[in-house]
């Protein structure tokens, strides 16, 4: 469907009327397993000689539509849907990493990702080295012969930093490693990282792709462009012991990484996406362009209003002309700078807490990318497990309030902040 526009792909990519019933909406294939045609068909499926459904841990027809939809929106070769954004991150690294291996990540990341990389990945003997998302050279300095990937967020949660994907992709490719981009905050409506040289995209589809705050999901998207034949990635290039010595890169070419994520990592680690959630995320994808534009337009209006408010110390939104990311915003995502941003209330920690307690339309909770406007104090919640210095580095210092601006009437969003700041 590559010839269709983004709005059309959002509605149609991957979906056909159901061949069995004519159902126009994608059915929820609520089944664990699929009947084989005969014994030879079953054997061929298990040998990866033909593609088809075996067991819903590995693939499911509802999930397949979501995978094709998001692959099309990102301009990728193939995708794999899993149970959450964090599962997508685990699955994305699994085919690349062996015990003792390293990857380099920009330190401006979602707090949960910092914790996953520092602590849980370390238990697999996978080691993160931190760089500065503002400075492509700082990634280069952390690269060693054990480095297997670079990792960034296109727009960082919650600091809103817009990352120079093209420059960091060049650093990755000089070192012969892929660039993985968490594109959750931008969504493919604002930024398509593959167009800037990224090799792998991951999403928390829980956020803007689903968009309604009603289901968890994650997605790994493969550009299909990385050459896995250098010898650095034995899982992809060497004989695979759990498939009778098949070499995935030789056999599947530009699909090898996506297939490895599915038939090795998802098969063995197991965070399968429920088809009901795939259905809900798919429904969300249909309105992604409409929602995303309203999110961004509302966020800009709210940020501009806050900037003029006497009780507000500072506003950090890449859509404002005085912001450090404004230039990269104009380059990478001119349609909008996203809907999540941070600001400081005069009076610091206590004033921030009072604000969160006094909002009425905003919901005080730990999520982003909902149709509803959301507010949180990251230092005491999402980034609480981090040390104070790490929090500051991630853009979540003690005085910081994070907003995820919804698609309500913007006057009502502003009025709620106004009454809460005045209370
Ligand atoms: C929420 C989030 C994640 C984690 O996704 P889950 O679906 O909550 O597991 C990862 N990255 C970013 C940028 C996020 O906002």
PDB file of N, CA, C and O in Angstrom, residues 336-381:
ATOM      1  N   UNK A 336       4.303  19.675  14.310  1.00  0.00           N
ATOM      2  CA  UNK A 336       4.039  19.866  15.734  1.00  0.00           C
ATOM      3  C   UNK A 336       5.156  19.261  16.558  1.00  0.00           C
ATOM      4  O   UNK A 336       5.896  18.408  16.082  1.00  0.00           O
ATOM      5  N   UNK A 337       5.269  19.714  17.791  1.00  0.00           N
ATOM      6  CA  UNK A 337       6.355  19.264  18.667  1.00  0.00           C
ATOM      7  C   UNK A 337       5.855  18.263  19.699  1.00  0.00           C
ATOM      8  O   UNK A 337       6.444  18.093  20.750  1.00  0.00           O
ATOM      9  N   UNK A 338       4.733  17.605  19.393  1.00  0.00           N
ATOM     10  CA  UNK A 338       4.200  16.618  20.319  1.00  0.00           C
ATOM     11  C   UNK A 338       3.272  17.268  21.330  1.00  0.00           C
ATOM     12  O   UNK A 338       3.029  18.486  21.283  1.00  0.00           O
ATOM     13  N   UNK A 339       2.733  16.455  22.237  1.00  0.00           N
ATOM     14  CA  UNK A 339       1.750  17.006  23.171  1.00  0.00           C
ATOM     15  C   UNK A 339       2.192  16.873  24.614  1.00  0.00           C
ATOM     16  O   UNK A 339       1.421  17.140  25.523  1.00  0.00           O
ATOM     17  N   UNK A 340       3.440  16.428  24.819  1.00  0.00           N
ATOM     18  CA  UNK A 340       3.935  16.260  26.187  1.00  0.00           C
ATOM     19  C   UNK A 340       5.007  17.297  26.436  1.00  0.00           C
ATOM     20  O   UNK A 340       5.924  17.455  25.623  1.00  0.00           O
ATOM     21  N   UNK A 341       4.892  18.021  27.524  1.00  0.00           N
ATOM     22  CA  UNK A 341       5.961  18.962  27.851  1.00  0.00           C
ATOM     23  C   UNK A 341       5.980  19.208  29.350  1.00  0.00           C
ATOM     24  O   UNK A 341       5.086  18.774  30.089  1.00  0.00           O
ATOM     25  N   UNK A 342       7.033  19.854  29.780  1.00  0.00           N
ATOM     26  CA  UNK A 342       7.209  20.095  31.206  1.00  0.00           C
ATOM     27  C   UNK A 342       7.258  21.596  31.476  1.00  0.00           C
ATOM     28  O   UNK A 342       7.596  22.393  30.608  1.00  0.00           O
ATOM     29  N   UNK A 343       6.902  21.960  32.695  1.00  0.00           N
ATOM     30  CA  UNK A 343       7.089  23.347  33.127  1.00  0.00           C
ATOM     31  C   UNK A 343       7.342  23.362  34.625  1.00  0.00           C
ATOM     32  O   UNK A 343       7.115  22.373  35.327  1.00  0.00           O
ATOM     33  N   UNK A 344       7.874  24.489  35.096  1.00  0.00           N
ATOM     34  CA  UNK A 344       8.143  24.652  36.520  1.00  0.00           C
ATOM     35  C   UNK A 344       7.190  25.670  37.115  1.00  0.00           C
ATOM     36  O   UNK A 344       6.970  26.736  36.543  1.00  0.00           O
ATOM     37  N   UNK A 345       6.590  25.310  38.250  1.00  0.00           N
ATOM     38  CA  UNK A 345       5.739  26.263  38.963  1.00  0.00           C
ATOM     39  C   UNK A 345       6.608  26.989  39.961  1.00  0.00           C
ATOM     40  O   UNK A 345       7.445  26.366  40.630  1.00  0.00           O
ATOM     41  N   UNK A 346       6.414  28.311  40.080  1.00  0.00           N
ATOM     42  CA  UNK A 346       7.131  29.049  41.133  1.00  0.00           C
ATOM     43  C   UNK A 346       6.715  28.471  42.486  1.00  0.00           C
ATOM     44  O   UNK A 346       5.524  28.221  42.707  1.00  0.00           O
ATOM     45  N   UNK A 347       7.674  28.255  43.365  1.00  0.00           N
ATOM     46  CA  UNK A 347       7.347  27.616  44.638  1.00  0.00           C
ATOM     47  C   UNK A 347       7.766  26.150  44.660  1.00  0.00           C
ATOM     48  O   UNK A 347       7.584  25.475  45.663  1.00  0.00           O
ATOM     49  N   UNK A 348       8.285  25.649  43.526  1.00  0.00           N
ATOM     50  CA  UNK A 348       8.947  24.338  43.479  1.00  0.00           C
ATOM     51  C   UNK A 348       8.050  23.164  43.840  1.00  0.00           C
ATOM     52  O   UNK A 348       6.887  23.109  43.436  1.00  0.00           O
ATOM     53  N   UNK A 349       8.620  22.244  44.612  1.00  0.00           N
ATOM     54  CA  UNK A 349       8.005  20.952  44.901  1.00  0.00           C
ATOM     55  C   UNK A 349       6.585  21.086  45.461  1.00  0.00           C
ATOM     56  O   UNK A 349       5.643  20.465  44.963  1.00  0.00           O
ATOM     57  N   UNK A 350       6.414  21.951  46.484  1.00  0.00           N
ATOM     58  CA  UNK A 350       5.107  22.077  47.146  1.00  0.00           C
ATOM     59  C   UNK A 350       4.071  22.682  46.203  1.00  0.00           C
ATOM     60  O   UNK A 350       2.924  22.231  46.164  1.00  0.00           O
ATOM     61  N   UNK A 351       4.484  23.692  45.428  1.00  0.00           N
ATOM     62  CA  UNK A 351       3.557  24.333  44.486  1.00  0.00           C
ATOM     63  C   UNK A 351       3.147  23.345  43.394  1.00  0.00           C
ATOM     64  O   UNK A 351       1.979  23.325  42.972  1.00  0.00           O
ATOM     65  N   UNK A 352       4.098  22.513  42.967  1.00  0.00           N
ATOM     66  CA  UNK A 352       3.793  21.493  41.955  1.00  0.00           C
ATOM     67  C   UNK A 352       2.777  20.502  42.478  1.00  0.00           C
ATOM     68  O   UNK A 352       1.830  20.125  41.777  1.00  0.00           O
ATOM     69  N   UNK A 353       2.964  20.085  43.723  1.00  0.00           N
ATOM     70  CA  UNK A 353       2.027  19.139  44.344  1.00  0.00           C
ATOM     71  C   UNK A 353       0.636  19.745  44.470  1.00  0.00           C
ATOM     72  O   UNK A 353      -0.373  19.092  44.193  1.00  0.00           O
ATOM     73  N   UNK A 354       0.594  21.040  44.869  1.00  0.00           N
ATOM     74  CA  UNK A 354      -0.704  21.723  45.016  1.00  0.00           C
ATOM     75  C   UNK A 354      -1.428  21.777  43.670  1.00  0.00           C
ATOM     76  O   UNK A 354      -2.640  21.539  43.590  1.00  0.00           O
ATOM     77  N   UNK A 355      -0.685  22.065  42.610  1.00  0.00           N
ATOM     78  CA  UNK A 355      -1.292  22.141  41.276  1.00  0.00           C
ATOM     79  C   UNK A 355      -1.935  20.805  40.905  1.00  0.00           C
ATOM     80  O   UNK A 355      -3.094  20.732  40.478  1.00  0.00           O
ATOM     81  N   UNK A 356      -1.170  19.731  41.104  1.00  0.00           N
ATOM     82  CA  UNK A 356      -1.640  18.397  40.759  1.00  0.00           C
ATOM     83  C   UNK A 356      -2.901  18.038  41.574  1.00  0.00           C
ATOM     84  O   UNK A 356      -3.810  17.372  41.084  1.00  0.00           O
ATOM     85  N   UNK A 357      -2.957  18.554  42.820  1.00  0.00           N
ATOM     86  CA  UNK A 357      -4.126  18.273  43.671  1.00  0.00           C
ATOM     87  C   UNK A 357      -5.351  19.095  43.301  1.00  0.00           C
ATOM     88  O   UNK A 357      -6.466  18.732  43.662  1.00  0.00           O
ATOM     89  N   UNK A 358      -5.167  20.210  42.596  1.00  0.00           N
ATOM     90  CA  UNK A 358      -6.286  21.130  42.348  1.00  0.00           C
ATOM     91  C   UNK A 358      -6.889  21.070  40.949  1.00  0.00           C
ATOM     92  O   UNK A 358      -7.919  21.683  40.707  1.00  0.00           O
ATOM     93  N   UNK A 359      -6.254  20.344  40.018  1.00  0.00           N
ATOM     94  CA  UNK A 359      -6.847  20.267  38.679  1.00  0.00           C
ATOM     95  C   UNK A 359      -8.139  19.451  38.734  1.00  0.00           C
ATOM     96  O   UNK A 359      -8.301  18.580  39.596  1.00  0.00           O
ATOM     97  N   UNK A 360      -9.055  19.779  37.808  1.00  0.00           N
ATOM     98  CA  UNK A 360     -10.346  19.067  37.770  1.00  0.00           C
ATOM     99  C   UNK A 360     -10.543  18.334  36.441  1.00  0.00           C
ATOM    100  O   UNK A 360     -10.946  17.181  36.413  1.00  0.00           O
ATOM    101  N   UNK A 361     -10.275  19.027  35.324  1.00  0.00           N
ATOM    102  CA  UNK A 361     -10.422  18.387  34.011  1.00  0.00           C
ATOM    103  C   UNK A 361      -9.236  17.443  33.764  1.00  0.00           C
ATOM    104  O   UNK A 361      -9.396  16.338  33.231  1.00  0.00           O
ATOM    105  N   UNK A 362      -8.039  17.881  34.108  1.00  0.00           N
ATOM    106  CA  UNK A 362      -6.851  17.030  33.979  1.00  0.00           C
ATOM    107  C   UNK A 362      -6.980  15.823  34.904  1.00  0.00           C
ATOM    108  O   UNK A 362      -7.517  15.936  36.011  1.00  0.00           O
ATOM    109  N   UNK A 363      -6.450  14.687  34.466  1.00  0.00           N
ATOM    110  CA  UNK A 363      -6.352  13.519  35.337  1.00  0.00           C
ATOM    111  C   UNK A 363      -4.924  13.414  35.840  1.00  0.00           C
ATOM    112  O   UNK A 363      -3.977  13.540  35.055  1.00  0.00           O
ATOM    113  N   UNK A 364      -4.777  13.172  37.143  1.00  0.00           N
ATOM    114  CA  UNK A 364      -3.466  13.000  37.758  1.00  0.00           C
ATOM    115  C   UNK A 364      -3.115  11.517  37.695  1.00  0.00           C
ATOM    116  O   UNK A 364      -3.628  10.711  38.468  1.00  0.00           O
ATOM    117  N   UNK A 365      -2.268  11.156  36.743  1.00  0.00           N
ATOM    118  CA  UNK A 365      -1.943   9.729  36.572  1.00  0.00           C
ATOM    119  C   UNK A 365      -0.670   9.569  35.761  1.00  0.00           C
ATOM    120  O   UNK A 365      -0.153  10.528  35.188  1.00  0.00           O
ATOM    121  N   UNK A 366      -0.164   8.327  35.729  1.00  0.00           N
ATOM    122  CA  UNK A 366       1.102   8.016  35.058  1.00  0.00           C
ATOM    123  C   UNK A 366       0.825   7.434  33.685  1.00  0.00           C
ATOM    124  O   UNK A 366       0.819   6.228  33.495  1.00  0.00           O
ATOM    125  N   UNK A 367       0.542   8.300  32.726  1.00  0.00           N
ATOM    126  CA  UNK A 367       0.398   7.849  31.340  1.00  0.00           C
ATOM    127  C   UNK A 367       0.568   9.079  30.471  1.00  0.00           C
ATOM    128  O   UNK A 367       0.584  10.214  30.969  1.00  0.00           O
ATOM    129  N   UNK A 368       0.745   8.862  29.182  1.00  0.00           N
ATOM    130  CA  UNK A 368       0.768   9.956  28.206  1.00  0.00           C
ATOM    131  C   UNK A 368      -0.006   9.485  26.980  1.00  0.00           C
ATOM    132  O   UNK A 368      -0.302   8.296  26.832  1.00  0.00           O
ATOM    133  N   UNK A 369      -0.321  10.418  26.098  1.00  0.00           N
ATOM    134  CA  UNK A 369      -0.879  10.055  24.798  1.00  0.00           C
ATOM    135  C   UNK A 369      -2.300   9.559  24.851  1.00  0.00           C
ATOM    136  O   UNK A 369      -2.729   8.789  24.005  1.00  0.00           O
ATOM    137  N   UNK A 370      -3.056  10.004  25.839  1.00  0.00           N
ATOM    138  CA  UNK A 370      -4.481   9.703  25.949  1.00  0.00           C
ATOM    139  C   UNK A 370      -5.247  10.851  25.277  1.00  0.00           C
ATOM    140  O   UNK A 370      -4.711  11.962  25.155  1.00  0.00           O
ATOM    141  N   UNK A 371      -6.501  10.608  24.860  1.00  0.00           N
ATOM    142  CA  UNK A 371      -7.344  11.707  24.369  1.00  0.00           C
ATOM    143  C   UNK A 371      -7.542  12.755  25.463  1.00  0.00           C
ATOM    144  O   UNK A 371      -7.755  13.927  25.168  1.00  0.00           O
ATOM    145  N   UNK A 372      -7.485  12.321  26.728  1.00  0.00           N
ATOM    146  CA  UNK A 372      -7.715  13.211  27.866  1.00  0.00           C
ATOM    147  C   UNK A 372      -6.425  13.915  28.256  1.00  0.00           C
ATOM    148  O   UNK A 372      -5.337  13.360  28.110  1.00  0.00           O
ATOM    149  N   UNK A 373      -6.552  15.112  28.826  1.00  0.00           N
ATOM    150  CA  UNK A 373      -5.373  15.814  29.334  1.00  0.00           C
ATOM    151  C   UNK A 373      -4.941  15.208  30.664  1.00  0.00           C
ATOM    152  O   UNK A 373      -5.779  14.914  31.528  1.00  0.00           O
ATOM    153  N   UNK A 374      -3.629  15.010  30.799  1.00  0.00           N
ATOM    154  CA  UNK A 374      -3.056  14.311  31.942  1.00  0.00           C
ATOM    155  C   UNK A 374      -1.973  15.170  32.583  1.00  0.00           C
ATOM    156  O   UNK A 374      -1.292  15.937  31.902  1.00  0.00           O
ATOM    157  N   UNK A 375      -1.794  15.002  33.879  1.00  0.00           N
ATOM    158  CA  UNK A 375      -0.774  15.758  34.610  1.00  0.00           C
ATOM    159  C   UNK A 375      -0.081  14.832  35.589  1.00  0.00           C
ATOM    160  O   UNK A 375      -0.695  13.916  36.133  1.00  0.00           O
ATOM    161  N   UNK A 376       1.226  15.069  35.792  1.00  0.00           N
ATOM    162  CA  UNK A 376       1.959  14.286  36.786  1.00  0.00           C
ATOM    163  C   UNK A 376       3.189  15.047  37.246  1.00  0.00           C
ATOM    164  O   UNK A 376       3.676  15.953  36.560  1.00  0.00           O
ATOM    165  N   UNK A 377       3.668  14.683  38.420  1.00  0.00           N
ATOM    166  CA  UNK A 377       4.896  15.222  38.984  1.00  0.00           C
ATOM    167  C   UNK A 377       5.942  14.107  38.877  1.00  0.00           C
ATOM    168  O   UNK A 377       5.998  13.215  39.729  1.00  0.00           O
ATOM    169  N   UNK A 378       6.777  14.095  37.822  1.00  0.00           N
ATOM    170  CA  UNK A 378       7.654  12.941  37.561  1.00  0.00           C
ATOM    171  C   UNK A 378       8.582  12.586  38.720  1.00  0.00           C
ATOM    172  O   UNK A 378       8.820  11.407  38.984  1.00  0.00           O
ATOM    173  N   UNK A 379       9.093  13.602  39.431  1.00  0.00           N
ATOM    174  CA  UNK A 379      10.088  13.319  40.474  1.00  0.00           C
ATOM    175  C   UNK A 379       9.537  12.388  41.552  1.00  0.00           C
ATOM    176  O   UNK A 379      10.279  11.591  42.130  1.00  0.00           O
ATOM    177  N   UNK A 380       8.233  12.489  41.823  1.00  0.00           N
ATOM    178  CA  UNK A 380       7.683  11.643  42.887  1.00  0.00           C
ATOM    179  C   UNK A 380       6.988  10.407  42.331  1.00  0.00           C
ATOM    180  O   UNK A 380       6.430   9.619  43.093  1.00  0.00           O
ATOM    181  N   UNK A 381       6.994  10.219  40.990  1.00  0.00           N
ATOM    182  CA  UNK A 381       6.245   9.092  40.412  1.00  0.00           C
ATOM    183  C   UNK A 381       7.080   8.325  39.379  1.00  0.00           C
ATOM    184  O   UNK A 381       7.856   7.460  39.753  1.00  0.00           O
TER     185      UNK A 381
END
